[in-house]
XYZ file of C-alpha atoms in Angstrom:
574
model
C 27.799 -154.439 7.837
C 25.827 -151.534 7.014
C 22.308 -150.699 6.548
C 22.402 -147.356 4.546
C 18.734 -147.396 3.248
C 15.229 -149.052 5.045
C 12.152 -147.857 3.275
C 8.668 -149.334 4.185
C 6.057 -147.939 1.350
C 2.388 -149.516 2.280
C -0.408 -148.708 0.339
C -3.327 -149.199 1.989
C -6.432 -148.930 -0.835
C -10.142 -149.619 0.377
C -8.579 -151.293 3.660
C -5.985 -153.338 1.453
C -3.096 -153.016 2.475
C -0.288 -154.045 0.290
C 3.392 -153.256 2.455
C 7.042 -153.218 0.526
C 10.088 -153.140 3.055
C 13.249 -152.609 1.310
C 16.690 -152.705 3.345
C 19.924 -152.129 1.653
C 23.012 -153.230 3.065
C 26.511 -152.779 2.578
C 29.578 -154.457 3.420
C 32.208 -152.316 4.437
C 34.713 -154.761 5.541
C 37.724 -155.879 4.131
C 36.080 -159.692 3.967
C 33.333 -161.068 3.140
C 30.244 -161.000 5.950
C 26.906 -162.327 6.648
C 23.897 -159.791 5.718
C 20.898 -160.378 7.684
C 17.281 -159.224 6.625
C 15.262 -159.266 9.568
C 11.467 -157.990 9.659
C 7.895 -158.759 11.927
C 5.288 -158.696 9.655
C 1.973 -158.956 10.788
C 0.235 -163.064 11.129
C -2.276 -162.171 9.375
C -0.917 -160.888 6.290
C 0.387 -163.169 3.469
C 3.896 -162.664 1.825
C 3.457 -162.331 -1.493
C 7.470 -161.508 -2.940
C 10.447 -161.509 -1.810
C 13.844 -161.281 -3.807
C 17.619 -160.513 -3.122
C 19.858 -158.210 -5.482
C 23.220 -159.384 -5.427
C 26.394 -158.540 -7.329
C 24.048 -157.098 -10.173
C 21.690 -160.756 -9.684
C 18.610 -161.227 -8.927
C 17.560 -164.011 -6.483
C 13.981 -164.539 -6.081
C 11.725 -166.326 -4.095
C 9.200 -168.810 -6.058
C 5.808 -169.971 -4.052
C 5.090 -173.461 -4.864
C 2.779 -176.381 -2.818
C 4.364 -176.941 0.235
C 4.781 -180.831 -0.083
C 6.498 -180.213 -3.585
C 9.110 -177.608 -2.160
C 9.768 -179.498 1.359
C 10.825 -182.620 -1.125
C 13.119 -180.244 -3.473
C 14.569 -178.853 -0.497
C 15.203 -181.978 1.126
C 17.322 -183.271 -1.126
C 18.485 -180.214 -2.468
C 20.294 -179.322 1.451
C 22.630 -181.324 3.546
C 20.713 -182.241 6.822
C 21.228 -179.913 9.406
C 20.822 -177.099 7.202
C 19.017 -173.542 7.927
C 15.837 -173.753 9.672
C 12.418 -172.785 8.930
C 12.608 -168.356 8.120
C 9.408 -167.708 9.441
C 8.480 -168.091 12.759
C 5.771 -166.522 15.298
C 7.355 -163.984 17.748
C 3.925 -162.743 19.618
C 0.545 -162.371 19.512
C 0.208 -160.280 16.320
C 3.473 -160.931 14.462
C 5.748 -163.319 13.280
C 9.368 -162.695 12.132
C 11.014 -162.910 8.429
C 14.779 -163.472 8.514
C 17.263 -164.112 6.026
C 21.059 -163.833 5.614
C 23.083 -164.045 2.811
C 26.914 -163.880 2.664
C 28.248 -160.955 0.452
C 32.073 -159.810 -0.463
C 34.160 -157.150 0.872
C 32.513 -153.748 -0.474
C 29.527 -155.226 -1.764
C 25.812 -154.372 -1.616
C 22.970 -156.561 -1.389
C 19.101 -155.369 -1.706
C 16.679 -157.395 0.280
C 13.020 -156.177 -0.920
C 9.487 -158.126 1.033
C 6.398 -157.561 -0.228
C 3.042 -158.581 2.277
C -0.566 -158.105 1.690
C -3.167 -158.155 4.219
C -6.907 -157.047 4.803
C -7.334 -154.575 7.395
C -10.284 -156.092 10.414
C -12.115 -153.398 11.790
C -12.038 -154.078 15.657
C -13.562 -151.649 18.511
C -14.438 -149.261 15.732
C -11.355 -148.998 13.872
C -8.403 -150.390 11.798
C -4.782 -151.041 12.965
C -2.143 -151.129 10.827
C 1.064 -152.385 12.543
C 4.737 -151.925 11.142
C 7.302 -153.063 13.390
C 10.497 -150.798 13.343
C 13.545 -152.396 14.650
C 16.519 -151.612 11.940
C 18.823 -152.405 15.199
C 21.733 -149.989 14.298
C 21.144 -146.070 12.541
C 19.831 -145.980 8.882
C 21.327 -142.757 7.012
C 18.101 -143.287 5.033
C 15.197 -144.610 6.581
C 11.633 -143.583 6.108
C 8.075 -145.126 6.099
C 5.601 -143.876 3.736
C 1.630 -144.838 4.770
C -0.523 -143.729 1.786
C -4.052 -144.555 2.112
C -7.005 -143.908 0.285
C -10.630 -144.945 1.197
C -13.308 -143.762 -1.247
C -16.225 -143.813 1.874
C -14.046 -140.415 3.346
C -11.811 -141.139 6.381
C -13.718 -140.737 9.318
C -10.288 -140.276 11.726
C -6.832 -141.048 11.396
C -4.122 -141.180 14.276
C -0.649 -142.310 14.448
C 0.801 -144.516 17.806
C 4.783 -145.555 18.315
C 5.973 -147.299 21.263
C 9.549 -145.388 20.468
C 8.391 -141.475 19.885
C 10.647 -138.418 21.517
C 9.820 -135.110 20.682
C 12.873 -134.350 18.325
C 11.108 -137.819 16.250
C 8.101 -136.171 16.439
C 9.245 -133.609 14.026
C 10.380 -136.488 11.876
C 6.397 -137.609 11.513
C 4.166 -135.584 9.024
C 0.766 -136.234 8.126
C -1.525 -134.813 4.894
C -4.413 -135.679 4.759
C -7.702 -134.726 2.920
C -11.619 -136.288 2.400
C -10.419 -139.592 1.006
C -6.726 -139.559 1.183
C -4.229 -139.559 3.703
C -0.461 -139.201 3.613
C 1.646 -140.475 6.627
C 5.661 -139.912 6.089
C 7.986 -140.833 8.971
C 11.851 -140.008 7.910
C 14.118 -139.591 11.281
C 17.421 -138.088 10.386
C 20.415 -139.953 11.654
C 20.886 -137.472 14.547
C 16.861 -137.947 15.485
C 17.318 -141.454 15.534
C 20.221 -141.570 18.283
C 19.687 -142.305 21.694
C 22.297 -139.810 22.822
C 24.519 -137.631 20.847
C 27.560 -139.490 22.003
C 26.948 -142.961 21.067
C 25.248 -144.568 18.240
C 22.381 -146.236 19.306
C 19.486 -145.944 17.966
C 15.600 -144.804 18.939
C 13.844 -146.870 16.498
C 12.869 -149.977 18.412
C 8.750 -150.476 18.838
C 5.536 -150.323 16.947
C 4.737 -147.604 14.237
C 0.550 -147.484 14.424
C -1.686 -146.494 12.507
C -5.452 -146.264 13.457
C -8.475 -145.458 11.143
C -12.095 -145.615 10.519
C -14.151 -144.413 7.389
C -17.347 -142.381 6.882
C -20.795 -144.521 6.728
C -23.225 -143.265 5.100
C -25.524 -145.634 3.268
C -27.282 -148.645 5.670
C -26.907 -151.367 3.352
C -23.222 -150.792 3.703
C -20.516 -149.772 1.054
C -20.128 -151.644 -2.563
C -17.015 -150.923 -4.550
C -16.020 -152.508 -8.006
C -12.679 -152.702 -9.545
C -12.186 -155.021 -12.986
C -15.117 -156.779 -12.363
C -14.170 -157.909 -8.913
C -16.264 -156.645 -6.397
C -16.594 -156.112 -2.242
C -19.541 -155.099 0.105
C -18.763 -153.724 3.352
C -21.189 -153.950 5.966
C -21.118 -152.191 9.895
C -24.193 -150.183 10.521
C -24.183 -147.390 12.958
C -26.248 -146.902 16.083
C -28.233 -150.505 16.220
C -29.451 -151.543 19.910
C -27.817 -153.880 21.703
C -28.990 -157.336 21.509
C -29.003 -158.570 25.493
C -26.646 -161.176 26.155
C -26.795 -164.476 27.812
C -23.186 -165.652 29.098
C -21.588 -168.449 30.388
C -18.124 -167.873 31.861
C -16.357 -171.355 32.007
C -12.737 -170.656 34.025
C -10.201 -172.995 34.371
C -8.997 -173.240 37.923
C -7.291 -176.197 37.827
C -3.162 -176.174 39.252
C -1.578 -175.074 36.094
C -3.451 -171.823 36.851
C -1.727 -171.320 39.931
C 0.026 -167.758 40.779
C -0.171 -165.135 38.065
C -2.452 -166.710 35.629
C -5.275 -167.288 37.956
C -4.554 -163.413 39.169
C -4.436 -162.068 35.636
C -8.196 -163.929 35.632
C -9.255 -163.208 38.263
C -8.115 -159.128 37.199
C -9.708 -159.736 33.999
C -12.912 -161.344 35.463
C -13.783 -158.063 37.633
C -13.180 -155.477 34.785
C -15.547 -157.838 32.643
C -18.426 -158.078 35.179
C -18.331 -154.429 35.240
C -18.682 -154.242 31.588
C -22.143 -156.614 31.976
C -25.476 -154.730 30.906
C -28.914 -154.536 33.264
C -30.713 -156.429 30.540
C -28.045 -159.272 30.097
C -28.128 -162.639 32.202
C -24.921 -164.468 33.220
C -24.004 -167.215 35.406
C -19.794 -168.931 36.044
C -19.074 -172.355 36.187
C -15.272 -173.065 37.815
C -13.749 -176.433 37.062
C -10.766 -179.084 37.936
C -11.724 -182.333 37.685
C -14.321 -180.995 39.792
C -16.967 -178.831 38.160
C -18.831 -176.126 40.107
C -21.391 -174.157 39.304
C -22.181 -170.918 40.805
C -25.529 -170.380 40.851
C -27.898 -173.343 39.173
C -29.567 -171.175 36.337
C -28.772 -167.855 34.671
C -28.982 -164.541 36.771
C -29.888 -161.326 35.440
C -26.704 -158.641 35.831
C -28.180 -156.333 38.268
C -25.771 -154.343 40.655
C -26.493 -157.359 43.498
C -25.942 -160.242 40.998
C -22.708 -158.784 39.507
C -21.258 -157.947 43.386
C -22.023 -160.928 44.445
C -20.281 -163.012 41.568
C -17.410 -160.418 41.931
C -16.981 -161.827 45.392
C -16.628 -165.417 44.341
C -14.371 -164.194 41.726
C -12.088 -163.034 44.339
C -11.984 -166.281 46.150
C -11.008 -168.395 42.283
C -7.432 -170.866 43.598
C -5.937 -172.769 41.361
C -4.987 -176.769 41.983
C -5.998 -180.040 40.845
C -7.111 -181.817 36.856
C -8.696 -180.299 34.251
C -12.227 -181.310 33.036
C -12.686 -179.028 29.980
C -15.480 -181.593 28.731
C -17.378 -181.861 31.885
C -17.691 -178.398 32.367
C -19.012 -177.363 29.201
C -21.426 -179.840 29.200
C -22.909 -178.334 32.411
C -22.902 -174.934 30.682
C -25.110 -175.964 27.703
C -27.442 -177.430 30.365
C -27.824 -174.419 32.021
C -28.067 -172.345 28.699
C -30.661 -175.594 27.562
C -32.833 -174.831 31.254
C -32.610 -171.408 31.723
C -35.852 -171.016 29.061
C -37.234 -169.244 28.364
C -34.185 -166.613 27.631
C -35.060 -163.771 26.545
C -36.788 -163.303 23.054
C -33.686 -161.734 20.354
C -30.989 -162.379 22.963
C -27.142 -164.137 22.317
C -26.340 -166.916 24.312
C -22.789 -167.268 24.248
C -20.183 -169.692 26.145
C -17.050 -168.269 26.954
C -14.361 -171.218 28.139
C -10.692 -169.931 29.086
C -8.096 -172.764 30.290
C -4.625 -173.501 30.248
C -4.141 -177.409 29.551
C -5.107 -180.575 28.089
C -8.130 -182.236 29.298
C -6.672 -184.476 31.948
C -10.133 -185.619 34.211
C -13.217 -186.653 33.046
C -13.254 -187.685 29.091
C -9.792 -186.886 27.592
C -10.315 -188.042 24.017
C -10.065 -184.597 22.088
C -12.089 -186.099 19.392
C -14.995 -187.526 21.592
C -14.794 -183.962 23.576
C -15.859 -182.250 19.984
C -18.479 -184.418 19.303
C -20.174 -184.132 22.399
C -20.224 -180.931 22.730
C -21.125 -180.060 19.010
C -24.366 -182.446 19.335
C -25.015 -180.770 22.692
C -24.536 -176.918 21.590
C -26.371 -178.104 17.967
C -25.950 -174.650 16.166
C -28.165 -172.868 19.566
C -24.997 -170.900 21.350
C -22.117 -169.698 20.374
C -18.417 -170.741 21.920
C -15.321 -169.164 22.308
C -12.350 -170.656 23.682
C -9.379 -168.807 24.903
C -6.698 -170.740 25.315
C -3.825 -169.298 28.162
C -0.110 -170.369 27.244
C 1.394 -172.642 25.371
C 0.577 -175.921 27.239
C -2.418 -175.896 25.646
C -4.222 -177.990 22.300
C -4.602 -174.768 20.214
C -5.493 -176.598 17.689
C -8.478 -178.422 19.367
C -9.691 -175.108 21.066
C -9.806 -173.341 17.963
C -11.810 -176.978 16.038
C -14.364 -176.838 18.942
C -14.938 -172.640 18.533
C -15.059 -172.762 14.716
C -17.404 -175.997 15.015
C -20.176 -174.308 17.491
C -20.403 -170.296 15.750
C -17.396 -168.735 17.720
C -13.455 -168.278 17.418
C -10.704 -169.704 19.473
C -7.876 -166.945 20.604
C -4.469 -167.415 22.389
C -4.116 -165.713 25.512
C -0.041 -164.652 25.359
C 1.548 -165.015 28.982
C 2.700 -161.687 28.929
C 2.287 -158.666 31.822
C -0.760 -157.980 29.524
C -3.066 -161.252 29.847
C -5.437 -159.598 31.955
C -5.775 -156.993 29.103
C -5.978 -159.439 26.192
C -8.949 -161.079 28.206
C -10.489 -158.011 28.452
C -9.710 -156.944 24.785
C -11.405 -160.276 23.885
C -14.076 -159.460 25.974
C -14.874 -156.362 24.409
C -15.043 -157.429 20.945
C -17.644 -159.764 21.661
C -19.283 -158.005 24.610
C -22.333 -155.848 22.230
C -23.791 -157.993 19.184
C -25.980 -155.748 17.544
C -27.227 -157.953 14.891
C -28.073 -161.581 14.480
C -28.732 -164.415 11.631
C -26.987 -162.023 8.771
C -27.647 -162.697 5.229
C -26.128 -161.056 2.606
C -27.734 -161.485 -1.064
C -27.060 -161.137 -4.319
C -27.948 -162.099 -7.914
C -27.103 -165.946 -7.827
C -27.208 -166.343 -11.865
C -24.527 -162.673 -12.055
C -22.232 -163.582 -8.926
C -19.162 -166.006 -8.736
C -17.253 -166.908 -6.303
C -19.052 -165.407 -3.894
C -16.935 -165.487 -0.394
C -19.003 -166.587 2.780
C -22.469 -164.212 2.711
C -23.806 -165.542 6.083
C -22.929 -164.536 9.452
C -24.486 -165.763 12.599
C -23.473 -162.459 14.754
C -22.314 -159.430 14.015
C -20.518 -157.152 17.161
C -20.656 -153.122 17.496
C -17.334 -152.235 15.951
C -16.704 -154.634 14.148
C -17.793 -154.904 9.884
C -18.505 -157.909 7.704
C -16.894 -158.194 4.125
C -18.108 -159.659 1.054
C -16.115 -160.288 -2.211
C -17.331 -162.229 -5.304
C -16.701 -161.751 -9.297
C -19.531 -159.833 -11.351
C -19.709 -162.782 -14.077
C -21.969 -161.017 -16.781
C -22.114 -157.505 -17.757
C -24.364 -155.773 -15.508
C -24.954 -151.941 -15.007
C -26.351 -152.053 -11.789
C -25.099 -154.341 -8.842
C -28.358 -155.263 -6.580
C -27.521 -156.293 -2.723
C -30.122 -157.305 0.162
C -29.102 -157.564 2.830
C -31.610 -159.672 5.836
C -31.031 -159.837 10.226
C -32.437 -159.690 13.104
C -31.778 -156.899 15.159
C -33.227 -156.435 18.887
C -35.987 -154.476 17.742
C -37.115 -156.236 14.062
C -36.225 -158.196 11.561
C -34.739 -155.771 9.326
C -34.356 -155.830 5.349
C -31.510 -153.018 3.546
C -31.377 -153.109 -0.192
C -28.857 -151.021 -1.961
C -27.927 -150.618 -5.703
C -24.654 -150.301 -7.054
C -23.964 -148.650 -10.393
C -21.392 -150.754 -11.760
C -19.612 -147.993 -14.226
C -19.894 -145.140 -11.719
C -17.934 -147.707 -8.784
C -15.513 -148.438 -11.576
C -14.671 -144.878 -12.008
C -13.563 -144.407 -8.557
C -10.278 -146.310 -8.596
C -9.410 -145.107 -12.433
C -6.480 -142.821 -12.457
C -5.457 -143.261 -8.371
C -1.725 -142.553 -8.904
C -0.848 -145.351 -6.032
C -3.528 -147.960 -6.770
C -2.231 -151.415 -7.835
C -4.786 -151.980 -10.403
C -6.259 -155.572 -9.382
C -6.615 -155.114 -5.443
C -10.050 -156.149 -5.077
C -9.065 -159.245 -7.094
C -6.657 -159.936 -4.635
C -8.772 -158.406 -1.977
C -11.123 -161.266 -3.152
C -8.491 -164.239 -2.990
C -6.472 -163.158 0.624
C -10.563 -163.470 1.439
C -11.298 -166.627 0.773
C -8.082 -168.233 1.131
C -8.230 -167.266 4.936
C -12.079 -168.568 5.206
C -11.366 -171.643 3.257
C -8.227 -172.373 5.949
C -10.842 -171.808 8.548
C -13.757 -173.945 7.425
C -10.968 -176.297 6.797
C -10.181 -176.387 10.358
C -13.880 -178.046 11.636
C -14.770 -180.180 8.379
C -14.668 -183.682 7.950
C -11.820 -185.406 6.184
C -12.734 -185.284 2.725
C -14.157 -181.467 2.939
C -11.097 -180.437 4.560
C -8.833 -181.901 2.009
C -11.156 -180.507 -0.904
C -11.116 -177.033 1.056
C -7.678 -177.143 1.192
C -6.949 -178.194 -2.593
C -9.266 -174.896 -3.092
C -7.117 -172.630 -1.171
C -3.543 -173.956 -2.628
C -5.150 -173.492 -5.736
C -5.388 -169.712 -4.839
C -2.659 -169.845 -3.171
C -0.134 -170.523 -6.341
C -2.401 -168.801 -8.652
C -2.153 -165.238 -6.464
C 1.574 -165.927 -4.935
C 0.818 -165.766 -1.590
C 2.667 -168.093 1.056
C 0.088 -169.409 3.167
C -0.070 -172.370 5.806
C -0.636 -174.326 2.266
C 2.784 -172.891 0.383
C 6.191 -172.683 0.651
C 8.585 -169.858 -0.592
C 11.782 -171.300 -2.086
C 14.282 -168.719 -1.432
C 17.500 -168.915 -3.524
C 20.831 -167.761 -2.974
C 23.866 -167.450 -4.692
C 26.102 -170.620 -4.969
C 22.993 -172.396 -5.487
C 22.156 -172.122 -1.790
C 18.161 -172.471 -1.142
C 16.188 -172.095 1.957
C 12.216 -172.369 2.579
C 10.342 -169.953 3.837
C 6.935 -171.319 5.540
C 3.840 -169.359 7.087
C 3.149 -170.980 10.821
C -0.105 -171.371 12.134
C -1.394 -170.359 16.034
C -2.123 -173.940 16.379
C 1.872 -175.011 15.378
């Protein structure tokens, strides 16, 4: 079985990126073999096609409710049949795979299409295509057009796999707005040594970007009546933080997850500003505060708590509710905090609650009456013993996100990565307004934080012909209470994406739906029962209507001798 062509064309317009990985494979046996199609894609992007050519046929993948296609399937297949073709391989990707069993001297075309919205993080975007053809590809090349109308700031390419003789492989054009990134390794750059055929091309293929900002009230642009507001202003003060580390030291943390902590713990408290105020609470069933009230992060403070940091063992239960109910009660004593300051509660553990209350349900109430919209949470969850799923409902309840610390060499980097993101909010209580009677379907316009490096994104549908799009934009930032206003001319936005030779003509459209599809799935996640289901309903209906296999849909792929397998998006939570 050979793979004689792998082409990955991605298209990344206004930070959409829309990715098409094409492998062609032929069969150069006397017998008939099994093809296997076999990408990572990133977990954050949606499929939105897939098909198979073979023999001269077409086989292609239909998106339909997931119920509806797990029913067809089931009594479509003989149990014990293929399992699920999607699954999650690591922290930022999940694998596609696919085989199909083609004749003696045939071909077969395997073609995946996946869309995803680039997140600006630490002052950039990533965009992530995983190269691992596992054998040499006469023709393989990936081809990274992008073109942002605000200018591109900077633009860098990153492998895991580079030599210099691939090097020469890589080219890259690029001018104001548009950049051209072509990767196409000739069979004898893609060897590992002259003498046997193994190939290079085994790692991540990165690309890393930021655009121009020029206008404070952000950047509109307008396609088809669809449009999206980008928001990250430059060069605000940092608001001063108030933080509550919450560690898990309970025996599940034992050995190298409790050193990867404690690693992570030091390079954080270095990272602490003069003007913020911190304080740790350690817990197993027992739960131990450090100090009884926040402590201002002088040099003293921070070398002290470094030193206790040093001493963190791991053994005994886990009281997860216990210990964040003492951190809201020193958050709920320590006032006055400082006037325009973030007081955040960062919880990492490893387990189920197993002392104290256990009942996951009773946990989230308690702690959602207790926090009552003041403080932020964020739960990192270490491993895979842990409720994902009820980290991530407590974090989305109480203003913050829930993450999955991998249990990789790296965990002491991913906790500082984390860390980082959310270590310099420059702006508080965001609101982002715009005509209510002209606007529809406006995606979610208000944010409680906002972090340096990081952007907010609007999308809605301009619902009556306007000529001038009017946006206001209200925080707080450490200094004032700020207002921006900005005016978009609706024709003049228009004529920005007109005649773009590689635009797909309705990405802010789709911008729009991958948008609220993803923040519908989310609000899903911490609503009562009868939101959630009429969230959900919202987001299938999006779902179907823009093809996109999400945690709601399932992709039907067909075969030839009526074969059919499903194709299903997993979730962090499982």
């Amino acid at each position: 079985i050979e793979i004689y062509s792998l082409h990955v064309d991605c298209k990344v317009t206004s930070r959409f990126a829309h990715t098409v990985i094409t492998s062609r494979i032929v069969n150069r046996a006397n017998e008939s073999r099994e093809a296997t199609f076999e990408v990572e894609i990133p977990k954050t992007a949606f499929i939105t096609n897939f098909s198979m050519l073979v023999d001269g046929e077409v086989y292609p993948g239909i998106i339909k409710e997931k119920a509806a296609a797990q029913n067809e399937y089931d009594t479509a297949v003989l149990q014990g049949q293929s399992a699920g073709l999607i699954k999650i391989t690591d922290r930022k990707l999940e694998r596609f795979h696919v085989s199909v069993s083609i004749a003696a001297a045939s071909k077969v075309t395997f073609e995946l299409t996946y869309e995803e919205l680039l997140k600006r993080q630490l002052g950039k975007y990533e965009l992530l295509i995983k190269v691992q053809p596992k054998q040499l590809v006469k023709h393989f090349q990936i081809d990274v057009h992008i073109f942002e109308p605000q200018g591109i700031q900077f633009l860098e390419t990153d492998s895991t796999f580079m030599t210099n003789e691939l090097t020469e492989a890589l080219t890259k054009v690029q001018n104001e707005t548009k950049a051209h990134i072509l990767f196409k390794p000739t069979l004898d750059q893609q060897k590992k040594d002259s003498e046997l055929d193994e190939t290079l091309l085994n790692g991540d293929f990165v690309v890393r970007y930021d655009v121009k900002r020029e206008a404070t009230a952000g950047d509109i642009q307008i396609v088809n009546g669809y449009f999206v507001h980008y928001f990250a202003p430059q060069e605000m003060p940092v608001l001063p933080k108030n933080v509550i580390f919450v560690i898990d030291r309970s025996g599940s943390m034992t050995g190298r997850k409790i050193e990867q902590t404690r690693d992570a713990l030091l390079r954080i408290l270095q990272d602490l500003r003069p003007e913020d105020h911190f304080n740790f609470i350690t817990f197993n069933n027992k739960v131990v505060e450090w100090k009884s009230s926040l402590l201002p992060a002088t040099e003293e403070n921070v070398a002290s708590a470094a030193a206790l940091v040093q001493t963190l063992t791991a053994r005994g239960g886990t009281d997860i509710s216990g210990a964040l109910l003492a951190a809201v009660a020193v958050l709920d004593t320590a006032q006055p905090l400082p006037e325009r300051s973030v007081s955040m509660i960062i919880l990492l553990t490893d387990g189920q609650p197993t002392a104290g209350e256990r009942s996951v349900e009773v946990i989230q109430e308690n702690i959602q009456k207790a926090i009552n919209g003041k403080y932020a949470l964020f739960c990192l969850g270490f491993g895979f013993d842990v409720s994902y799923k009820f980290l991530e409902k407590m974090a989305l309840s109480n203003g913050g996100i829930a993450r999955r610390i991998y249990e990789n060499a790296d965990a002491a980097l991913q906790l500082q990565g984390f860390y980082q993101e959310v270590a310099t909010p420059i702006l508080m209580q965001i609101e982002m307004q715009y005509p209510e009677n002209s606007i529809e379907g406006l995606t979610k316009n208000n944010f409680k934080l906002l972090f340096e490096g990081s952007e907010i994104t609007v999308s809605g549908k301009i619902s009556n012909e306007m000529d001038v799009l009017p946006v206001e934009i209200k925080a707080q930032s450490h200094t004032s209470n700020l207002t921006l206003k900005e005016e978009a001319n609706v024709k003049e936005k228009e004529q920005v994406f007109q005649n773009q030779r590689y635009i797909f003509g309705n990405f802010i459209e789709r911008l729009w739906a991958y948008l609220n599809i993803q923040q519908l799935l989310e609000e899903a996640i911490s609503a009562q029962e009868e939101d959630q289901k009429a969230l959900e309903a919202q987001a299938l209906d999006l779902s179907l209507r823009y093809s996109f296999v999400t945690p709601l849909t399932s992709m039907v792929v067909t075969k030839p001798q009526q074969q059919e397998e499903l194709a299903n998006k997993p979730t962090e939570a499982g």
